Amino acid sequence: MPRFVQMLRAVTIRPVTLLVLPSDSARTFRLRLPAAVLVLFAVVWLASVTVAALLAGRHVHYEAMRLLNAHLAEQTERYATEVAKAEALTGRLKPLEEELRRRLARTRREAVQGAGEGGPGASFLPEEIPGRVAHLERVGEELFRNYQGLSSLIASTPSGWPVRGWITSEYGERISPYTGEVGSVHQGVDIANKLGSPIVAAADGMVLCAAWTPGGYGKMIEIAHGYGYTTRYGHCSRLRVASGQRVHRGDVIGYLGATGNATGPHVHYEIRLYGVPVSPRPFMK
């Protein structure tokens, strides 16, 4: 038998005496145990502490992610409400824009003709016409700037479904259908349909990436929309756009597939706000 094995056996078999000294008694208790038992106890204790620390860290991570996602979901709901208000305001601004254009055109005609009388509202003198024209122009320019800003925000905000179908996996924690991992965080929604179904852009923007990507996305398209929004479309079978290309809401950008980590044909649809994944559900109404 090798000398090292003999020494190890001698050390582990050799008994160790433990002395127990109770604080309220003068008696001393002796406990003789093989050294191997103490080593085994120490190994089990260290393993238990390590596993407990890992589980605690994982729980803290998921709890932090849960709280962050809840906060972002609340912010997203509020933002979606503001976008709906902006859309309603845009609808009300259009008739006002047309009315301003009509009034401005009429006032200019009156300035050219030198006529300030006749008809309702013609209670101003001809020399007042240039000032009224300038005022209407300033009001009209401000109105058009606000209208263009609202239109840009609405065009850049993801809206609707990238592909029609049925949702097979929601946003949030789940059991991974690919790895079986419990508590994995799904950063988007999975929408299933037949292979090759067209996928459309959720908003206007520029393509950041259209290629095979790591991380299980397979063939993926990522679009930057402005105002902090980006969208991702994973597991495509074919890509129809290229990096740097401008797209508009409703443009076909790719076709549904099962590339990457996928158990069947579907698109992984993901919305990120300033780089943080948020639930796409409020934007799909």
Tab-separated table of C-alpha atoms in Angstrom:
chain	number	residue	atom	x	y	z
A	1	MET	CA	0.000	0.000	0.000
A	2	PRO	CA	1.494	3.433	-0.926
A	3	ARG	CA	2.889	5.412	1.991
A	4	PHE	CA	0.580	8.388	1.335
A	5	VAL	CA	-2.522	6.173	1.517
A	6	GLN	CA	-1.258	4.634	4.740
A	7	MET	CA	-0.726	8.084	6.266
A	8	LEU	CA	-4.162	9.282	5.139
A	9	ARG	CA	-5.802	6.178	6.564
A	10	ALA	CA	-3.969	6.571	9.845
A	11	VAL	CA	-5.052	10.218	10.161
A	12	THR	CA	-8.719	9.576	9.317
A	13	ILE	CA	-9.015	6.523	11.570
A	14	ARG	CA	-7.183	8.092	14.503
A	15	PRO	CA	-9.763	9.133	17.124
A	16	VAL	CA	-10.213	12.734	18.153
A	17	THR	CA	-11.396	13.678	21.643
A	18	LEU	CA	-13.814	16.565	22.075
A	19	LEU	CA	-14.181	18.203	25.489
A	20	VAL	CA	-17.535	19.759	26.391
A	21	LEU	CA	-17.421	22.193	29.342
A	22	PRO	CA	-20.935	23.278	30.446
A	23	SER	CA	-20.983	26.762	31.977
A	24	ASP	CA	-23.275	25.745	34.843
A	25	SER	CA	-21.504	22.533	35.800
A	26	ALA	CA	-18.049	21.455	36.832
A	27	ARG	CA	-18.365	18.164	34.992
A	28	THR	CA	-16.506	17.677	31.738
A	29	PHE	CA	-17.842	15.525	28.922
A	30	ARG	CA	-15.513	13.690	26.598
A	31	LEU	CA	-16.542	12.621	23.122
A	32	ARG	CA	-14.222	10.416	21.050
A	33	LEU	CA	-14.849	10.392	17.304
A	34	PRO	CA	-12.779	9.266	14.326
A	35	ALA	CA	-11.161	12.206	12.524
A	36	ALA	CA	-12.937	11.130	9.329
A	37	VAL	CA	-16.324	11.912	10.926
A	38	LEU	CA	-15.218	15.452	11.753
A	39	VAL	CA	-13.817	15.932	8.239
A	40	LEU	CA	-17.070	14.637	6.745
A	41	PHE	CA	-19.085	16.951	9.007
A	42	ALA	CA	-16.934	19.938	7.957
A	43	VAL	CA	-17.343	19.075	4.257
A	44	VAL	CA	-21.138	18.717	4.606
A	45	TRP	CA	-21.335	21.984	6.554
A	46	LEU	CA	-19.291	23.877	3.939
A	47	ALA	CA	-21.363	22.399	1.101
A	48	SER	CA	-24.595	23.388	2.885
A	49	VAL	CA	-23.369	26.941	3.434
A	50	THR	CA	-22.293	27.212	-0.210
A	51	VAL	CA	-25.639	25.933	-1.538
A	52	ALA	CA	-27.547	28.225	0.836
A	53	ALA	CA	-25.497	31.220	-0.314
A	54	LEU	CA	-26.102	30.369	-3.975
A	55	LEU	CA	-29.842	29.956	-3.426
A	56	ALA	CA	-30.022	33.179	-1.422
A	57	GLY	CA	-28.140	35.057	-4.143
A	58	ARG	CA	-30.423	33.626	-6.812
A	59	HIS	CA	-33.506	34.570	-4.800
A	60	VAL	CA	-32.211	38.126	-4.291
A	61	HIS	CA	-31.490	38.402	-8.029
A	62	TYR	CA	-34.963	37.214	-9.032
A	63	GLU	CA	-36.614	39.387	-6.391
A	64	ALA	CA	-34.710	42.413	-7.693
A	65	MET	CA	-35.694	41.524	-11.269
A	66	ARG	CA	-39.324	41.066	-10.183
A	67	LEU	CA	-39.434	44.473	-8.500
A	68	LEU	CA	-37.680	46.144	-11.447
A	69	ASN	CA	-40.056	44.535	-13.946
A	70	ALA	CA	-43.074	45.526	-11.838
A	71	HIS	CA	-41.839	49.117	-11.765
A	72	LEU	CA	-41.154	49.115	-15.500
A	73	ALA	CA	-44.558	47.570	-16.205
A	74	GLU	CA	-46.200	50.367	-14.226
A	75	GLN	CA	-44.145	52.958	-16.093
A	76	THR	CA	-44.989	51.292	-19.412
A	77	GLU	CA	-48.720	51.317	-18.628
A	78	ARG	CA	-48.508	55.006	-17.744
A	79	TYR	CA	-46.531	55.734	-20.896
A	80	ALA	CA	-48.986	53.790	-23.042
A	81	THR	CA	-51.796	55.877	-21.523
A	82	GLU	CA	-49.918	59.065	-22.387
A	83	VAL	CA	-49.405	57.838	-25.956
A	84	ALA	CA	-53.138	57.141	-26.243
A	85	LYS	CA	-53.824	60.683	-25.032
A	86	ALA	CA	-51.318	61.998	-27.573
A	87	GLU	CA	-53.071	60.097	-30.352
A	88	ALA	CA	-56.412	61.552	-29.267
A	89	LEU	CA	-54.861	65.034	-29.134
A	90	THR	CA	-53.421	64.543	-32.607
A	91	GLY	CA	-56.900	63.722	-33.872
A	92	ARG	CA	-58.208	66.951	-32.357
A	93	LEU	CA	-55.291	68.985	-33.710
A	94	LYS	CA	-55.843	68.035	-37.343
A	95	PRO	CA	-59.147	69.963	-37.759
A	96	LEU	CA	-57.569	72.922	-35.945
A	97	GLU	CA	-54.596	72.790	-38.310
A	98	GLU	CA	-56.930	72.844	-41.301
A	99	GLU	CA	-58.912	75.733	-39.808
A	100	LEU	CA	-55.715	77.704	-39.223
A	101	ARG	CA	-54.634	77.121	-42.797
A	102	ARG	CA	-58.010	78.361	-44.064
A	103	ARG	CA	-57.935	81.461	-41.857
A	104	LEU	CA	-54.368	82.254	-42.812
A	105	ALA	CA	-55.157	81.914	-46.502
A	106	ARG	CA	-58.268	84.139	-46.143
A	107	THR	CA	-56.348	86.777	-44.203
A	108	ARG	CA	-53.629	86.846	-46.832
A	109	ARG	CA	-56.232	87.239	-49.568
A	110	GLU	CA	-57.760	90.145	-47.684
A	111	ALA	CA	-54.320	91.710	-47.257
A	112	VAL	CA	-53.693	91.472	-51.015
A	113	GLN	CA	-57.150	92.828	-51.890
A	114	GLY	CA	-56.915	95.588	-49.243
A	115	ALA	CA	-60.373	94.745	-47.981
A	116	GLY	CA	-61.122	94.454	-44.323
A	117	GLU	CA	-64.867	94.884	-44.404
A	118	GLY	CA	-67.889	92.793	-45.227
A	119	GLY	CA	-68.972	89.683	-43.435
A	120	PRO	CA	-68.745	88.422	-39.876
A	121	GLY	CA	-65.488	88.962	-38.016
A	122	ALA	CA	-64.207	91.676	-40.405
A	123	SER	CA	-64.032	94.360	-37.707
A	124	PHE	CA	-60.319	95.166	-38.204
A	125	LEU	CA	-58.714	97.890	-40.292
A	126	PRO	CA	-56.592	97.129	-43.385
A	127	GLU	CA	-53.415	98.318	-41.618
A	128	GLU	CA	-54.032	95.670	-38.930
A	129	ILE	CA	-53.919	92.836	-41.456
A	130	PRO	CA	-50.077	92.366	-41.535
A	131	GLY	CA	-49.975	92.036	-37.742
A	132	ARG	CA	-52.805	89.502	-37.801
A	133	VAL	CA	-51.028	87.545	-40.536
A	134	ALA	CA	-47.790	87.471	-38.495
A	135	HIS	CA	-49.685	86.363	-35.367
A	136	LEU	CA	-51.464	83.577	-37.208
A	137	GLU	CA	-48.159	82.432	-38.702
A	138	ARG	CA	-46.525	82.245	-35.251
A	139	VAL	CA	-49.478	80.324	-33.807
A	140	GLY	CA	-49.529	78.030	-36.819
A	141	GLU	CA	-45.788	77.293	-36.619
A	142	GLU	CA	-46.027	76.439	-32.915
A	143	LEU	CA	-49.027	74.226	-33.567
A	144	PHE	CA	-47.270	72.420	-36.423
A	145	ARG	CA	-44.134	71.851	-34.298
A	146	ASN	CA	-46.216	70.306	-31.515
A	147	TYR	CA	-48.127	68.234	-34.017
A	148	GLN	CA	-44.930	66.969	-35.653
A	149	GLY	CA	-43.463	66.077	-32.226
A	150	LEU	CA	-46.558	64.089	-31.312
A	151	SER	CA	-46.586	62.399	-34.698
A	152	SER	CA	-42.914	61.410	-34.273
A	153	LEU	CA	-43.560	59.998	-30.793
A	154	ILE	CA	-46.533	57.973	-31.987
A	155	ALA	CA	-44.648	56.660	-35.040
A	156	SER	CA	-41.702	55.605	-32.830
A	157	THR	CA	-43.741	53.855	-30.125
A	158	PRO	CA	-44.205	50.078	-30.705
A	159	SER	CA	-47.817	49.200	-31.375
A	160	GLY	CA	-49.748	46.115	-32.407
A	161	TRP	CA	-48.649	42.511	-33.055
A	162	PRO	CA	-45.523	41.767	-35.115
A	163	VAL	CA	-47.251	38.650	-36.426
A	164	ARG	CA	-50.742	37.283	-35.883
A	165	GLY	CA	-50.954	34.002	-33.998
A	166	TRP	CA	-51.262	32.668	-30.474
A	167	ILE	CA	-49.030	33.414	-27.511
A	168	THR	CA	-47.246	30.304	-26.263
A	169	SER	CA	-45.132	31.979	-23.580
A	170	GLU	CA	-45.725	35.203	-21.691
A	171	TYR	CA	-43.250	37.789	-20.429
A	172	GLY	CA	-41.755	37.108	-16.967
A	173	GLU	CA	-40.521	34.139	-14.945
A	174	ARG	CA	-41.196	30.681	-16.347
A	175	ILE	CA	-39.854	27.140	-16.706
A	176	SER	CA	-37.618	27.246	-19.768
A	177	PRO	CA	-39.123	24.969	-22.454
A	178	TYR	CA	-35.669	24.519	-23.956
A	179	THR	CA	-33.468	23.849	-20.901
A	180	GLY	CA	-36.099	23.038	-18.248
A	181	GLU	CA	-34.589	25.664	-15.924
A	182	VAL	CA	-37.025	26.727	-13.182
A	183	GLY	CA	-37.419	30.458	-12.595
A	184	SER	CA	-35.731	31.623	-15.790
A	185	VAL	CA	-36.756	35.116	-16.879
A	186	HIS	CA	-38.452	35.353	-20.283
A	187	GLN	CA	-37.754	38.843	-21.605
A	188	GLY	CA	-40.499	38.942	-24.236
A	189	VAL	CA	-43.527	37.059	-25.552
A	190	ASP	CA	-43.514	34.082	-27.927
A	191	ILE	CA	-46.086	34.227	-30.744
A	192	ALA	CA	-46.564	31.001	-32.695
A	193	ASN	CA	-47.893	30.567	-36.224
A	194	LYS	CA	-47.062	28.559	-39.302
A	195	LEU	CA	-43.503	28.534	-40.592
A	196	GLY	CA	-42.791	31.432	-42.937
A	197	SER	CA	-45.518	33.778	-41.692
A	198	PRO	CA	-44.490	37.417	-42.335
A	199	ILE	CA	-43.178	39.468	-39.393
A	200	VAL	CA	-43.757	43.245	-39.493
A	201	ALA	CA	-42.023	46.140	-37.728
A	202	ALA	CA	-43.886	47.402	-34.668
A	203	ALA	CA	-42.889	51.049	-35.269
A	204	ASP	CA	-40.781	53.297	-37.473
A	205	GLY	CA	-37.032	53.058	-36.928
A	206	MET	CA	-33.627	51.894	-38.117
A	207	VAL	CA	-32.405	48.285	-38.194
A	208	LEU	CA	-29.521	47.832	-35.753
A	209	CYS	CA	-28.982	44.131	-36.433
A	210	ALA	CA	-30.302	41.544	-38.872
A	211	ALA	CA	-28.221	38.387	-38.554
A	212	TRP	CA	-27.641	35.153	-36.668
A	213	THR	CA	-26.936	36.182	-33.065
A	214	PRO	CA	-25.742	34.337	-29.922
A	215	GLY	CA	-27.850	33.841	-26.813
A	216	GLY	CA	-30.444	31.534	-28.365
A	217	TYR	CA	-32.152	34.163	-30.562
A	218	GLY	CA	-31.105	32.451	-33.798
A	219	LYS	CA	-31.710	34.767	-36.759
A	220	MET	CA	-32.746	38.004	-35.085
A	221	ILE	CA	-33.746	41.524	-36.108
A	222	GLU	CA	-33.244	44.450	-33.734
A	223	ILE	CA	-34.704	47.881	-34.529
A	224	ALA	CA	-34.033	51.229	-32.803
A	225	HIS	CA	-37.131	53.455	-32.813
A	226	GLY	CA	-36.055	56.502	-30.823
A	227	TYR	CA	-37.392	57.815	-27.490
A	228	GLY	CA	-35.484	54.945	-25.812
A	229	TYR	CA	-37.365	52.134	-27.604
A	230	THR	CA	-35.843	49.110	-29.338
A	231	THR	CA	-37.597	45.923	-30.461
A	232	ARG	CA	-36.241	42.431	-31.121
A	233	TYR	CA	-37.684	39.676	-33.317
A	234	GLY	CA	-35.995	36.325	-32.698
A	235	HIS	CA	-35.969	32.824	-34.283
A	236	CYS	CA	-36.658	34.112	-37.826
A	237	SER	CA	-36.410	31.638	-40.691
A	238	ARG	CA	-35.447	34.364	-43.199
A	239	LEU	CA	-34.494	38.030	-42.940
A	240	ARG	CA	-35.810	40.665	-45.306
A	241	VAL	CA	-33.933	43.721	-44.000
A	242	ALA	CA	-30.294	44.653	-43.406
A	243	SER	CA	-28.448	46.657	-40.752
A	244	GLY	CA	-28.763	50.408	-41.284
A	245	GLN	CA	-32.024	50.130	-43.230
A	246	ARG	CA	-34.925	52.474	-42.392
A	247	VAL	CA	-38.285	50.779	-41.832
A	248	HIS	CA	-41.827	51.910	-41.121
A	249	ARG	CA	-44.524	50.389	-38.955
A	250	GLY	CA	-46.136	47.513	-40.825
A	251	ASP	CA	-43.172	46.822	-43.159
A	252	VAL	CA	-42.358	43.114	-43.544
A	253	ILE	CA	-38.906	42.613	-42.001
A	254	GLY	CA	-38.601	38.825	-41.851
A	255	TYR	CA	-40.388	35.489	-41.701
A	256	LEU	CA	-41.346	33.330	-38.745
A	257	GLY	CA	-39.114	30.359	-38.020
A	258	ALA	CA	-37.490	28.165	-35.353
A	259	THR	CA	-33.800	29.089	-35.496
A	260	GLY	CA	-31.742	29.231	-32.300
A	261	ASN	CA	-33.209	27.883	-29.052
A	262	ALA	CA	-36.753	27.148	-30.232
A	263	THR	CA	-39.028	24.148	-29.849
A	264	GLY	CA	-41.237	25.122	-32.799
A	265	PRO	CA	-42.039	27.930	-35.269
A	266	HIS	CA	-42.612	31.208	-33.413
A	267	VAL	CA	-41.256	34.731	-33.047
A	268	HIS	CA	-39.729	35.924	-29.788
A	269	TYR	CA	-40.977	39.534	-29.616
A	270	GLU	CA	-39.116	41.766	-27.185
A	271	ILE	CA	-39.452	45.471	-26.352
A	272	ARG	CA	-36.682	47.306	-24.525
A	273	LEU	CA	-36.939	50.762	-23.007
A	274	TYR	CA	-33.486	52.311	-22.539
A	275	GLY	CA	-31.999	48.820	-22.715
A	276	VAL	CA	-34.285	47.227	-20.108
A	277	PRO	CA	-36.807	44.570	-21.283
A	278	VAL	CA	-40.428	45.525	-20.573
A	279	SER	CA	-43.656	43.611	-21.089
A	280	PRO	CA	-44.824	43.918	-24.725
A	281	ARG	CA	-48.442	43.267	-23.718
A	282	PRO	CA	-49.493	46.930	-23.116
A	283	PHE	CA	-48.162	47.813	-26.566
A	284	MET	CA	-50.022	44.992	-28.349
A	285	LYS	CA	-53.538	46.266	-27.660
